Every structure is written in C-alpha cells, then in structure tokens.
C-alpha cells in the first residue's frame, strides 16, 4: 500500500494527511480485500478544519446570492459530467451495483439543483406600514460553521442532502463521512473547489468517534446534521443540543409495506422484491416488513419467491449484477444470524440467503436474499433493524390490524400501501405514523424540493433534511422593524410602543 492509498482530509481547499497515527481499513466488499486505509482525525485536525471554515465564513457569509449561485451552477455541471466517476468510487468501497450507485449520485444532484435556486428560497416577507412610517420584514442569514456526519450506505447522496443547501445559504461546512467509504466525499469536495468554491468553505474530515465528539463539543460549530443508526442519532441529538447547537439527527428504520387484498399483486410483488433487496437491503428506506392483509398472503409470497429466483448477485462492477455484497464481513455475518434466529423463533424461512453459493465462498461479503414468512412482532427478525437483504412477512386479518401494527413499531421512517382503493390509501396517508408515505410506491423518497425525514426513533429533532426545511435549518431569521420618516416627530414616550 502506497501513500496514495491512504485517504486524507480536505481542509482549506487542500488534501491534508492525518498525523494522528490512527487508521481504519477500507475494503472492496466484492473481494474482501483491504484496498485503502483512511487516516482518522485527531482533535487538533478537527480544530484545524473548523478554523479554516471560520476564516472562510468571513467572506463566504458576506458573498452575494449571485456569486454563490454561480458556483452552485458550475458544481452542478461538473457533477453531471462526472457522476460516473463518483458512482464507480462508491461501488468500489460500498459494494452496491454501479446503476444503484449512479442513482444515488443523481438523487444527490437533485438537491444541488434545488440549492441553485437559493435566491428564491431565501426571499422573505415585508409588511408595509405596520404602524405610521414603519415597515416590518424578515431576513434569513447563515448560521456560520455547520457540520454533517453521515452513514456508509449513501456516501454521496446523504452528504448532498446537507452541504449544497448549507453552503448556498452562506454557511461553511465540515463533513465527517463514514470511515467505511470515505472517497466519494473527497471527490465531491474537489469538484466543488473546481467549480470555484473558495478554500475553507467545504471541508472533509475523515474520522471516527474522536472526530464526531470534537464536532459535537466545538464551540464554533453552530449546527449539526446527522444521519445514521438510532443509538448514535440519539447520542448526537442529546450531546449537540446540550452544547447549544441546532441539531437534526436521522436514525434507523423498519419500513413496512402493507398490501391490501384488492392490490395488483404482480405490481406489489415486483415492488417488494425491488425495495427489499435493492442495494442488498442497506437502505434506510428499504422495505423490511411486508404486511399481507386478508387472504392474499400465500399468493403474494409465491409471487415474491418466484421473482427471487431470477435475482443475480455478484460484484457491483459487473453490469449484470442486480445485488452486490454487504459492506463488511462483520455486518454480513450479523445479517445472516437473523435468518437462523427467525428459524429458531418459529418463523418459516422460505428462501435462505445462506444457501447462496457466494455466501460460503472465500473473498467478498456476499449473502443471498432471504424471505421469512409467518413472522410475529415478538421475534428479533421483526423487532431489530437488520439492514440487509431479509424480508419478513407478517400476516394480519384486516386493514385496521395493519395500521395498528405499523403504528406500534418504534421506527417511523417510511411506510407504503398497495391498493386500488383511493379511500383506503387516503386513510393510510392520514393515520399512519411515518415521515414518508408511499401509495403504490415502495420507496417513497421525496424529491429534493420536498423534505426527507421520519418520526419516533427515526428522527431526533424537529427538522427534516432538504426542501424548505433544509433551508430553514441552515438559516436564522431576523425580524426588522424600520421607521423611515421624512421628518422626526419630536417627543419622548415612556409607554410600551403601540402600533397605530
Ligand atoms: P452509524 O450510526 O454506525 O454511523 C453513522 C456515522 O456516525 C458515521 O459517520 C460514523 O463514523 C459515526 N459513528 C459511528 N459510531 C459512533 C459513535 N459511537 N460515536 C460517534 N459517532 C459514531 O451508521 P451506519 O452503519 O454508517 O449507517 C447505517 C445506519 O444509518 C442504519 O441504521 C440506517 O437506517 C441509517 N440511515 C438512516 C437514514 C435516514 O434518513 N433516516 C439514511 C441513511 C442511513
């Protein structure tokens, strides 16, 4: 391994090697080989990034909307032209198939396109003549230095949920990506710099808990956005808030797909297979529980099982692969253990991913797709977020049972319903506890100009990411009351000012 294979930070517009002496291995999940190392930041290295971002804020925070918009548009063009490069890096470190990696880059790009409209997004309101010769209006201003801490499963899209809007709004940004697939962030930072972003506006600090804890404690960091697992999201929320920071922390998920007896079962089966096994189930919006309502369960389960026979599993770089490996061996083994536990708990393992020939093979972190029927809510396979290619089927008698089941779950990220009945769909949309609802859509990830986020243990804080909520999160409102009179009316008034 040469110095080129040791991933660095990006601070103040330059790559910068870590001196901490601490490293983490980066794997190619398709071969199991360690392909790179990433240097993990010390407290001093985080401080260096914050100080670069503070200096950059002095000018970027005062730059015009026109200047910022131009840089955003140029970044969008570079990303459009080089999306394949980002996707290839993602496949090489995360393992997901190339088309899936490209899909996440494009969804991240949608947020960049949304942020290109920052001039309209920051328009505020003015009330003329609220009192004699007095107008009141509000302005939205950047917070200063803000930070993002992101998970392994979307190494480009999740950072792009955050930094394009934060930077367009005039903030400077520190990104702490996942140490498991850190390269995509560096490439995005280099592209943004090439687009003309001044040094220090966007910094990438590679690291682990040491870096995260420094971000949470650093007094100059005004806001923290986090996406990752629930226990860490809760920790981030509590720690950042107790240090006086604005914080949004998105956590884990267990997304249910309810299929009513009147649904198009072929459409439902296609959707369930795509949403459960795409990206090897390592999506926070993956469907992990299928709720079969009434008498359709046997037919639906048969249709799903027959589609699974055609699923092609292999390295993400092979264009014929539809599902790649899992991110690490430890994670793959943890996911596989749930298939055993489901069997022990009395569920019916209809398709066992451990029987796939690549599971036992040397090298990559592969596991076949699994389908588990007759799951009940007391089983670990139902209760825990597995984050792998395992679909549980829970059978319920009627629609109200289905709603009760979904609403009793600790997570509330996404939920989907498949039906031909508009009234049932509308009832689901109104009654279900989830931040994002799909109607005949299994993965209802909203477009960039709407916001993304869940409820309950899937989101700590009150703000979703991107859309208007993202703009709001990264800006602070100031209300201005201004009197411009042609002549000052003389006199002192000690009473509380009344509008007249
Ligand atoms: P993770 O929680 O292990 O890591 C997320 C980030 O937190 C990483 O940058 C990591 O370095 C850091 N981190 C890990 N342990 C830490 C600790 N003890 N203290 C401080 N920081 C720590 O999550 P992951 O495994 O990378 O990602 C998968 C998880 O993310 C799943 O639970 C998934 O549901 C969730 N996720 C949620 C959403 C959403 O929108 N709700 C989106 C994507 C992923």
GROMACS .gro file of N, CA and C in nm, residues 126-137 482-485 499-500:
model
   54
  126UNK      N    1  -4.222   4.115   0.365
  126UNK     CA    2  -4.220   4.252   0.417
  126UNK      C    3  -4.365   4.298   0.434
  127UNK      N    4  -4.393   4.357   0.549
  127UNK     CA    5  -4.525   4.417   0.570
  127UNK      C    6  -4.509   4.567   0.570
  128UNK      N    7  -4.576   4.627   0.477
  128UNK     CA    8  -4.567   4.772   0.458
  128UNK      C    9  -4.656   4.844   0.557
  129UNK      N   10  -4.603   4.952   0.619
  129UNK     CA   11  -4.683   5.040   0.703
  129UNK      C   12  -4.753   4.965   0.817
  130UNK      N   13  -4.677   4.889   0.897
  130UNK     CA   14  -4.739   4.819   1.012
  130UNK      C   15  -4.781   4.917   1.120
  131UNK      N   16  -4.714   5.032   1.121
  131UNK     CA   17  -4.753   5.142   1.206
  131UNK      C   18  -4.719   5.267   1.124
  132UNK      N   19  -4.742   5.386   1.175
  132UNK     CA   20  -4.713   5.504   1.092
  132UNK      C   21  -4.565   5.509   1.056
  133UNK      N   22  -4.534   5.508   0.929
  133UNK     CA   23  -4.398   5.516   0.873
  133UNK      C   24  -4.308   5.399   0.914
  134UNK      N   25  -4.373   5.292   0.953
  134UNK     CA   26  -4.295   5.176   0.999
  134UNK      C   27  -4.326   5.054   0.911
  135UNK      N   28  -4.220   4.986   0.867
  135UNK     CA   29  -4.235   4.859   0.794
  135UNK      C   30  -4.169   4.748   0.878
  136UNK      N   31  -4.221   4.627   0.865
  136UNK     CA   32  -4.156   4.513   0.931
  136UNK      C   33  -4.126   4.407   0.826
  137UNK      N   34  -4.007   4.354   0.835
  137UNK     CA   35  -3.969   4.248   0.739
  137UNK      C   36  -3.872   4.152   0.806
  482UNK      N   37  -3.853   4.885   1.091
  482UNK     CA   38  -3.779   5.004   1.045
  482UNK      C   39  -3.873   5.124   1.030
  483UNK      N   40  -3.828   5.237   1.083
  483UNK     CA   41  -3.904   5.361   1.061
  483UNK      C   42  -3.822   5.451   0.972
  484UNK      N   43  -3.877   5.489   0.863
  484UNK     CA   44  -3.816   5.589   0.776
  484UNK      C   45  -3.918   5.700   0.757
  485UNK      N   46  -3.901   5.807   0.837
  485UNK     CA   47  -3.995   5.919   0.827
  485UNK      C   48  -3.925   6.035   0.759
  499UNK      N   49  -4.866   5.001   1.813
  499UNK     CA   50  -4.877   5.032   1.671
  499UNK      C   51  -5.007   5.110   1.647
  500UNK      N   52  -4.995   5.213   1.571
  500UNK     CA   53  -5.116   5.291   1.540
  500UNK      C   54  -5.110   5.347   1.399
   0.00000   0.00000   0.00000
